[in-house]
PDB file of C-alpha atoms in Angstrom:
ATOM      1  CA  UNK A  12    -120.725 120.704 -43.271  1.00 83.00           C
ATOM      2  CA  UNK A  13    -118.252 118.187 -42.494  1.00 90.00           C
ATOM      3  CA  UNK A  14    -120.294 115.194 -43.688  1.00 90.00           C
ATOM      4  CA  UNK A  15    -120.516 116.968 -47.034  1.00 91.00           C
ATOM      5  CA  UNK A  16    -117.274 117.873 -47.526  1.00 95.00           C
ATOM      6  CA  UNK A  17    -116.665 114.157 -46.414  1.00 94.00           C
ATOM      7  CA  UNK A  18    -118.937 113.286 -49.258  1.00 94.00           C
ATOM      8  CA  UNK A  19    -117.173 115.471 -51.793  1.00 95.00           C
ATOM      9  CA  UNK A  20    -114.117 113.546 -51.721  1.00 96.00           C
ATOM     10  CA  UNK A  21    -116.433 110.909 -53.888  1.00 95.00           C
ATOM     11  CA  UNK A  22    -118.484 113.173 -55.929  1.00 93.00           C
ATOM     12  CA  UNK A  23    -117.025 112.632 -59.275  1.00 94.00           C
ATOM     13  CA  UNK A  24    -117.951 108.890 -58.707  1.00 94.00           C
ATOM     14  CA  UNK A  25    -121.309 109.788 -57.042  1.00 91.00           C
ATOM     15  CA  UNK A  26    -122.301 112.244 -59.921  1.00 88.00           C
ATOM     16  CA  UNK A  27    -121.329 109.821 -63.011  1.00 88.00           C
ATOM     17  CA  UNK A  28    -124.247 107.609 -60.959  1.00 85.00           C
ATOM     18  CA  UNK A  29    -126.932 110.263 -61.000  1.00 82.00           C
ATOM     19  CA  UNK A  30    -126.680 111.177 -57.723  1.00 79.00           C
ATOM     20  CA  UNK A  31    -127.477 114.906 -56.462  1.00 73.00           C
ATOM     21  CA  UNK A  32    -125.115 117.169 -54.513  1.00 68.00           C
ATOM     22  CA  UNK A  33    -128.350 118.593 -52.591  1.00 65.00           C
ATOM     23  CA  UNK A  34    -129.746 115.288 -51.449  1.00 58.00           C
ATOM     24  CA  UNK A  35    -126.404 114.235 -49.627  1.00 54.00           C
ATOM     25  CA  UNK A  36    -125.563 112.111 -52.639  1.00 65.00           C
ATOM     26  CA  UNK A  37    -128.058 109.816 -50.934  1.00 60.00           C
ATOM     27  CA  UNK A  38    -131.362 107.712 -52.568  1.00 56.00           C
ATOM     28  CA  UNK A  39    -134.798 107.181 -51.508  1.00 56.00           C
ATOM     29  CA  UNK A  40    -133.893 104.158 -49.423  1.00 57.00           C
ATOM     30  CA  UNK A  41    -135.714 101.259 -49.216  1.00 63.00           C
ATOM     31  CA  UNK A  42    -135.407  97.676 -49.808  1.00 74.00           C
ATOM     32  CA  UNK A  43    -134.829  97.975 -53.646  1.00 78.00           C
ATOM     33  CA  UNK A  44    -132.380 100.430 -53.146  1.00 81.00           C
ATOM     34  CA  UNK A  45    -130.476  98.087 -50.609  1.00 88.00           C
ATOM     35  CA  UNK A  46    -130.908  95.525 -53.481  1.00 90.00           C
ATOM     36  CA  UNK A  47    -129.387  97.607 -55.855  1.00 89.00           C
ATOM     37  CA  UNK A  48    -126.353  98.589 -53.794  1.00 91.00           C
ATOM     38  CA  UNK A  49    -125.492  95.249 -53.346  1.00 94.00           C
ATOM     39  CA  UNK A  50    -125.656  93.912 -57.042  1.00 94.00           C
ATOM     40  CA  UNK A  51    -123.148  97.033 -57.609  1.00 93.00           C
ATOM     41  CA  UNK A  52    -121.131  96.327 -54.977  1.00 96.00           C
ATOM     42  CA  UNK A  53    -120.817  92.774 -56.306  1.00 96.00           C
ATOM     43  CA  UNK A  54    -120.475  93.256 -60.150  1.00 96.00           C
ATOM     44  CA  UNK A  55    -118.405  96.223 -60.056  1.00 95.00           C
ATOM     45  CA  UNK A  56    -116.237  95.773 -56.529  1.00 96.00           C
ATOM     46  CA  UNK A  57    -116.486  91.911 -56.139  1.00 97.00           C
ATOM     47  CA  UNK A  58    -117.862  93.212 -52.838  1.00 98.00           C
ATOM     48  CA  UNK A  59    -120.427  90.549 -51.390  1.00 97.00           C
ATOM     49  CA  UNK A  60    -120.349  91.138 -47.637  1.00 97.00           C
ATOM     50  CA  UNK A  61    -119.330  93.434 -44.677  1.00 97.00           C
ATOM     51  CA  UNK A  62    -116.072  91.485 -44.406  1.00 98.00           C
ATOM     52  CA  UNK A  63    -114.896  92.171 -47.698  1.00 98.00           C
ATOM     53  CA  UNK A  64    -115.940  95.697 -47.438  1.00 98.00           C
ATOM     54  CA  UNK A  65    -113.936  96.561 -44.445  1.00 98.00           C
ATOM     55  CA  UNK A  66    -110.950  94.810 -46.038  1.00 97.00           C
ATOM     56  CA  UNK A  67    -111.196  96.533 -49.780  1.00 97.00           C
ATOM     57  CA  UNK A  68    -111.624  99.826 -47.640  1.00 97.00           C
ATOM     58  CA  UNK A  69    -108.116  98.695 -45.667  1.00 97.00           C
ATOM     59  CA  UNK A  70    -106.540  98.149 -48.944  1.00 96.00           C
ATOM     60  CA  UNK A  71    -107.834 101.585 -50.597  1.00 96.00           C
ATOM     61  CA  UNK A  72    -105.857 102.762 -46.806  1.00 93.00           C
ATOM     62  CA  UNK A  73    -102.744 101.717 -47.091  1.00 90.00           C
ATOM     63  CA  UNK A  74    -101.795  99.657 -50.676  1.00 87.00           C
ATOM     64  CA  UNK A  75    -104.082 101.392 -53.362  1.00 93.00           C
ATOM     65  CA  UNK A  76    -102.842 102.395 -56.863  1.00 96.00           C
ATOM     66  CA  UNK A  77    -101.138 105.122 -54.995  1.00 96.00           C
ATOM     67  CA  UNK A  78     -98.569 102.912 -53.785  1.00 95.00           C
ATOM     68  CA  UNK A  79     -97.595 101.612 -57.430  1.00 93.00           C
ATOM     69  CA  UNK A  80     -98.045 104.923 -58.722  1.00 95.00           C
ATOM     70  CA  UNK A  81     -95.244 106.064 -55.527  1.00 94.00           C
ATOM     71  CA  UNK A  82     -92.800 103.250 -56.324  1.00 92.00           C
ATOM     72  CA  UNK A  83     -92.902 104.142 -60.183  1.00 90.00           C
ATOM     73  CA  UNK A  84     -91.992 107.893 -59.391  1.00 90.00           C
ATOM     74  CA  UNK A  85     -89.466 106.833 -56.926  1.00 90.00           C
ATOM     75  CA  UNK A  86     -87.752 104.487 -59.268  1.00 86.00           C
ATOM     76  CA  UNK A  87     -87.931 107.227 -62.376  1.00 82.00           C
ATOM     77  CA  UNK A  88     -86.664 109.823 -59.963  1.00 82.00           C
ATOM     78  CA  UNK A  89     -83.515 107.381 -59.252  1.00 82.00           C
ATOM     79  CA  UNK A  90     -82.800 107.716 -63.360  1.00 76.00           C
ATOM     80  CA  UNK A  91     -80.476 110.478 -64.917  1.00 70.00           C
ATOM     81  CA  UNK A  92     -82.081 113.083 -66.127  1.00 62.00           C
ATOM     82  CA  UNK A  93     -82.550 112.177 -69.821  1.00 54.00           C
ATOM     83  CA  UNK A  94     -82.555 108.498 -68.928  1.00 58.00           C
ATOM     84  CA  UNK A  95     -86.662 108.399 -68.373  1.00 56.00           C
ATOM     85  CA  UNK A  96     -87.890 108.724 -71.696  1.00 59.00           C
ATOM     86  CA  UNK A  97     -85.446 106.564 -73.294  1.00 60.00           C
ATOM     87  CA  UNK A  98     -86.283 103.633 -70.444  1.00 59.00           C
ATOM     88  CA  UNK A  99     -90.074 103.984 -71.274  1.00 59.00           C
ATOM     89  CA  UNK A 100     -89.134 103.367 -74.777  1.00 62.00           C
ATOM     90  CA  UNK A 101     -87.066 101.003 -74.428  1.00 60.00           C
ATOM     91  CA  UNK A 102     -90.383  98.624 -72.923  1.00 58.00           C
ATOM     92  CA  UNK A 103     -92.293  99.035 -76.229  1.00 57.00           C
ATOM     93  CA  UNK A 104     -96.340 100.704 -75.974  1.00 58.00           C
ATOM     94  CA  UNK A 105     -97.416  96.916 -75.732  1.00 54.00           C
ATOM     95  CA  UNK A 106     -95.583  96.343 -72.418  1.00 60.00           C
ATOM     96  CA  UNK A 107     -98.189  96.745 -69.303  1.00 64.00           C
ATOM     97  CA  UNK A 108     -96.285  99.316 -67.572  1.00 77.00           C
ATOM     98  CA  UNK A 109     -95.333 101.603 -70.348  1.00 81.00           C
ATOM     99  CA  UNK A 110     -98.647 103.647 -69.965  1.00 84.00           C
ATOM    100  CA  UNK A 111     -98.233 103.700 -66.104  1.00 88.00           C
ATOM    101  CA  UNK A 112     -94.507 104.839 -66.506  1.00 87.00           C
ATOM    102  CA  UNK A 113     -95.895 107.826 -69.662  1.00 86.00           C
ATOM    103  CA  UNK A 114     -98.627 109.042 -66.896  1.00 90.00           C
ATOM    104  CA  UNK A 115     -96.114 109.336 -64.273  1.00 91.00           C
ATOM    105  CA  UNK A 116     -93.557 111.189 -66.071  1.00 87.00           C
ATOM    106  CA  UNK A 117     -96.234 113.518 -67.595  1.00 88.00           C
ATOM    107  CA  UNK A 118     -97.908 114.583 -64.196  1.00 91.00           C
ATOM    108  CA  UNK A 119     -94.409 113.896 -61.425  1.00 89.00           C
ATOM    109  CA  UNK A 120     -93.969 117.810 -61.271  1.00 89.00           C
ATOM    110  CA  UNK A 121     -97.855 118.787 -61.512  1.00 91.00           C
ATOM    111  CA  UNK A 122     -98.891 116.537 -58.549  1.00 95.00           C
ATOM    112  CA  UNK A 123     -98.326 117.081 -54.583  1.00 96.00           C
ATOM    113  CA  UNK A 124     -96.255 114.284 -52.818  1.00 94.00           C
ATOM    114  CA  UNK A 125     -99.693 112.524 -51.937  1.00 96.00           C
ATOM    115  CA  UNK A 126     -99.642 111.929 -56.094  1.00 96.00           C
ATOM    116  CA  UNK A 127    -103.074 109.888 -56.727  1.00 97.00           C
ATOM    117  CA  UNK A 128    -103.745 109.194 -53.615  1.00 98.00           C
ATOM    118  CA  UNK A 129    -107.351 111.385 -54.321  1.00 98.00           C
ATOM    119  CA  UNK A 130    -108.037 108.285 -56.588  1.00 97.00           C
ATOM    120  CA  UNK A 131    -108.159 106.051 -53.863  1.00 98.00           C
ATOM    121  CA  UNK A 132    -109.821 108.332 -51.121  1.00 98.00           C
ATOM    122  CA  UNK A 133    -112.828 108.877 -53.597  1.00 97.00           C
ATOM    123  CA  UNK A 134    -113.002 105.604 -53.595  1.00 98.00           C
ATOM    124  CA  UNK A 135    -113.028 105.248 -50.005  1.00 98.00           C
ATOM    125  CA  UNK A 136    -115.489 107.624 -49.812  1.00 97.00           C
ATOM    126  CA  UNK A 137    -118.141 106.246 -52.243  1.00 96.00           C
ATOM    127  CA  UNK A 138    -117.633 102.474 -50.943  1.00 97.00           C
ATOM    128  CA  UNK A 139    -118.488 103.954 -47.296  1.00 96.00           C
ATOM    129  CA  UNK A 140    -121.284 105.622 -48.574  1.00 93.00           C
ATOM    130  CA  UNK A 141    -122.798 102.264 -50.712  1.00 94.00           C
ATOM    131  CA  UNK A 142    -121.710 100.419 -47.898  1.00 95.00           C
ATOM    132  CA  UNK A 143    -123.605 102.028 -45.519  1.00 93.00           C
ATOM    133  CA  UNK A 144    -127.226 101.951 -48.424  1.00 90.00           C
ATOM    134  CA  UNK A 145    -126.364  98.427 -48.688  1.00 93.00           C
ATOM    135  CA  UNK A 146    -126.779  97.606 -45.040  1.00 93.00           C
ATOM    136  CA  UNK A 147    -122.958  96.835 -44.623  1.00 96.00           C
ATOM    137  CA  UNK A 148    -122.575  99.917 -42.475  1.00 95.00           C
ATOM    138  CA  UNK A 149    -124.489 101.701 -40.175  1.00 94.00           C
ATOM    139  CA  UNK A 150    -124.499 105.373 -40.811  1.00 91.00           C
ATOM    140  CA  UNK A 151    -122.425 106.343 -37.535  1.00 94.00           C
ATOM    141  CA  UNK A 152    -119.448 104.316 -39.149  1.00 96.00           C
ATOM    142  CA  UNK A 153    -119.579 105.277 -42.721  1.00 94.00           C
ATOM    143  CA  UNK A 154    -119.529 109.015 -41.195  1.00 94.00           C
ATOM    144  CA  UNK A 155    -116.585 108.104 -39.108  1.00 95.00           C
ATOM    145  CA  UNK A 156    -114.544 106.301 -41.900  1.00 96.00           C
ATOM    146  CA  UNK A 157    -115.187 108.838 -44.161  1.00 96.00           C
ATOM    147  CA  UNK A 158    -114.019 111.441 -41.479  1.00 95.00           C
ATOM    148  CA  UNK A 159    -110.823 109.553 -41.263  1.00 93.00           C
ATOM    149  CA  UNK A 160    -109.502 110.224 -45.074  1.00 96.00           C
ATOM    150  CA  UNK A 161    -111.012 113.642 -45.475  1.00 97.00           C
ATOM    151  CA  UNK A 162    -108.448 114.786 -42.742  1.00 96.00           C
ATOM    152  CA  UNK A 163    -105.743 113.054 -44.438  1.00 96.00           C
ATOM    153  CA  UNK A 164    -106.694 114.770 -48.200  1.00 97.00           C
ATOM    154  CA  UNK A 165    -107.685 118.018 -47.018  1.00 96.00           C
ATOM    155  CA  UNK A 166    -103.753 118.077 -45.713  1.00 96.00           C
ATOM    156  CA  UNK A 167    -102.031 116.233 -48.418  1.00 97.00           C
ATOM    157  CA  UNK A 168    -103.822 118.897 -51.576  1.00 98.00           C
ATOM    158  CA  UNK A 169    -104.182 122.178 -51.270  1.00 97.00           C
ATOM    159  CA  UNK A 170    -107.398 122.942 -53.247  1.00 97.00           C
ATOM    160  CA  UNK A 171    -110.230 120.815 -54.976  1.00 97.00           C
ATOM    161  CA  UNK A 172    -108.334 121.384 -58.373  1.00 95.00           C
ATOM    162  CA  UNK A 173    -105.219 119.846 -57.106  1.00 96.00           C
ATOM    163  CA  UNK A 174    -107.159 117.099 -55.823  1.00 97.00           C
ATOM    164  CA  UNK A 175    -109.329 116.702 -58.901  1.00 95.00           C
ATOM    165  CA  UNK A 176    -106.240 116.126 -60.849  1.00 94.00           C
ATOM    166  CA  UNK A 177    -105.048 113.361 -58.603  1.00 96.00           C
ATOM    167  CA  UNK A 178    -108.319 111.765 -58.985  1.00 96.00           C
ATOM    168  CA  UNK A 179    -108.323 111.666 -62.602  1.00 93.00           C
ATOM    169  CA  UNK A 180    -104.284 111.107 -63.115  1.00 94.00           C
ATOM    170  CA  UNK A 181    -105.211 108.371 -60.759  1.00 95.00           C
ATOM    171  CA  UNK A 182    -107.950 106.875 -62.534  1.00 93.00           C
ATOM    172  CA  UNK A 183    -106.204 106.829 -66.143  1.00 91.00           C
ATOM    173  CA  UNK A 184    -103.010 104.978 -64.113  1.00 93.00           C
ATOM    174  CA  UNK A 185    -105.052 102.296 -62.735  1.00 92.00           C
ATOM    175  CA  UNK A 186    -107.149 101.313 -66.586  1.00 87.00           C
ATOM    176  CA  UNK A 187    -103.679 102.003 -68.190  1.00 80.00           C
ATOM    177  CA  UNK A 188    -104.954 104.288 -70.662  1.00 70.00           C
ATOM    178  CA  UNK A 189    -104.177 108.317 -71.902  1.00 63.00           C
ATOM    179  CA  UNK A 190    -106.959 109.014 -73.866  1.00 62.00           C
ATOM    180  CA  UNK A 191    -110.400 108.190 -75.859  1.00 57.00           C
ATOM    181  CA  UNK A 192    -114.209 108.775 -75.695  1.00 57.00           C
ATOM    182  CA  UNK A 193    -114.586 107.307 -72.026  1.00 56.00           C
ATOM    183  CA  UNK A 194    -111.981 109.434 -70.771  1.00 58.00           C
ATOM    184  CA  UNK A 195    -113.127 112.582 -72.018  1.00 63.00           C
ATOM    185  CA  UNK A 196    -116.639 111.654 -70.422  1.00 66.00           C
ATOM    186  CA  UNK A 197    -115.104 111.234 -67.050  1.00 72.00           C
ATOM    187  CA  UNK A 198    -113.398 114.471 -67.302  1.00 81.00           C
ATOM    188  CA  UNK A 199    -116.374 116.220 -67.974  1.00 85.00           C
ATOM    189  CA  UNK A 200    -117.709 115.433 -64.508  1.00 87.00           C
ATOM    190  CA  UNK A 201    -114.484 116.549 -63.261  1.00 88.00           C
ATOM    191  CA  UNK A 202    -114.646 119.949 -65.402  1.00 90.00           C
ATOM    192  CA  UNK A 203    -118.096 120.352 -63.837  1.00 89.00           C
ATOM    193  CA  UNK A 204    -117.577 119.737 -60.420  1.00 92.00           C
ATOM    194  CA  UNK A 205    -114.462 122.605 -60.826  1.00 91.00           C
ATOM    195  CA  UNK A 206    -116.206 125.405 -62.790  1.00 91.00           C
ATOM    196  CA  UNK A 207    -120.217 125.282 -62.181  1.00 89.00           C
ATOM    197  CA  UNK A 208    -120.585 127.986 -60.121  1.00 89.00           C
ATOM    198  CA  UNK A 209    -123.310 125.649 -58.159  1.00 86.00           C
ATOM    199  CA  UNK A 210    -121.492 122.496 -58.335  1.00 89.00           C
ATOM    200  CA  UNK A 211    -120.458 121.206 -54.747  1.00 91.00           C
ATOM    201  CA  UNK A 212    -116.675 121.715 -54.923  1.00 94.00           C
ATOM    202  CA  UNK A 213    -117.658 125.434 -55.635  1.00 93.00           C
ATOM    203  CA  UNK A 214    -119.324 125.927 -52.710  1.00 92.00           C
ATOM    204  CA  UNK A 215    -117.604 123.821 -50.080  1.00 93.00           C
ATOM    205  CA  UNK A 216    -114.467 126.047 -49.271  1.00 95.00           C
ATOM    206  CA  UNK A 217    -111.386 123.278 -49.512  1.00 97.00           C
ATOM    207  CA  UNK A 218    -110.086 124.572 -46.128  1.00 96.00           C
ATOM    208  CA  UNK A 219    -113.146 123.673 -44.257  1.00 94.00           C
ATOM    209  CA  UNK A 220    -113.047 122.772 -40.870  1.00 93.00           C
ATOM    210  CA  UNK A 221    -113.588 119.284 -40.017  1.00 92.00           C
ATOM    211  CA  UNK A 222    -114.966 118.139 -36.596  1.00 82.00           C
TER     212      UNK A 222
END
């Protein structure tokens, strides 16, 4: 149950890849699978070795996108109540930070203190699983690393809905886009996890005791 709960943190990414929760978001293990996972890690994440994977996992833990989100959130909180929007408007919508400021303003009071950490932790779990399939981690190492973020997530969010919102807002923050076709496609996966009675998120209690 603990392993399934941990994997559920990366459910949005796993299901976009076409993996099934009843198969523990796994793939038939064969040399072709290992080669495909290595290729995916190289192309999508610039990860070519065990060392680079571990470095990326550490980066997500200590300096992921939530760090930038939290810094912007803290900065906006220091401005007088009438100034955040004026400040953002002064940047102009071509400024690289414009969309990120808009996102922080929109979701500041809709997210807990953990902010968009769900986005960093979901990717962390996804990389642990892919890293194990690629042969960069043992299964035992991957499980141990995933449990680390699972405990943090469980104490930082109140339920799967709050976690899912944190993940999606984090993804928007990362790609610096507020809407569009790709955003709608990303939302579809999360909505299925949140509202489909047979989905993994609906079947797993957020407060499941983790070993």
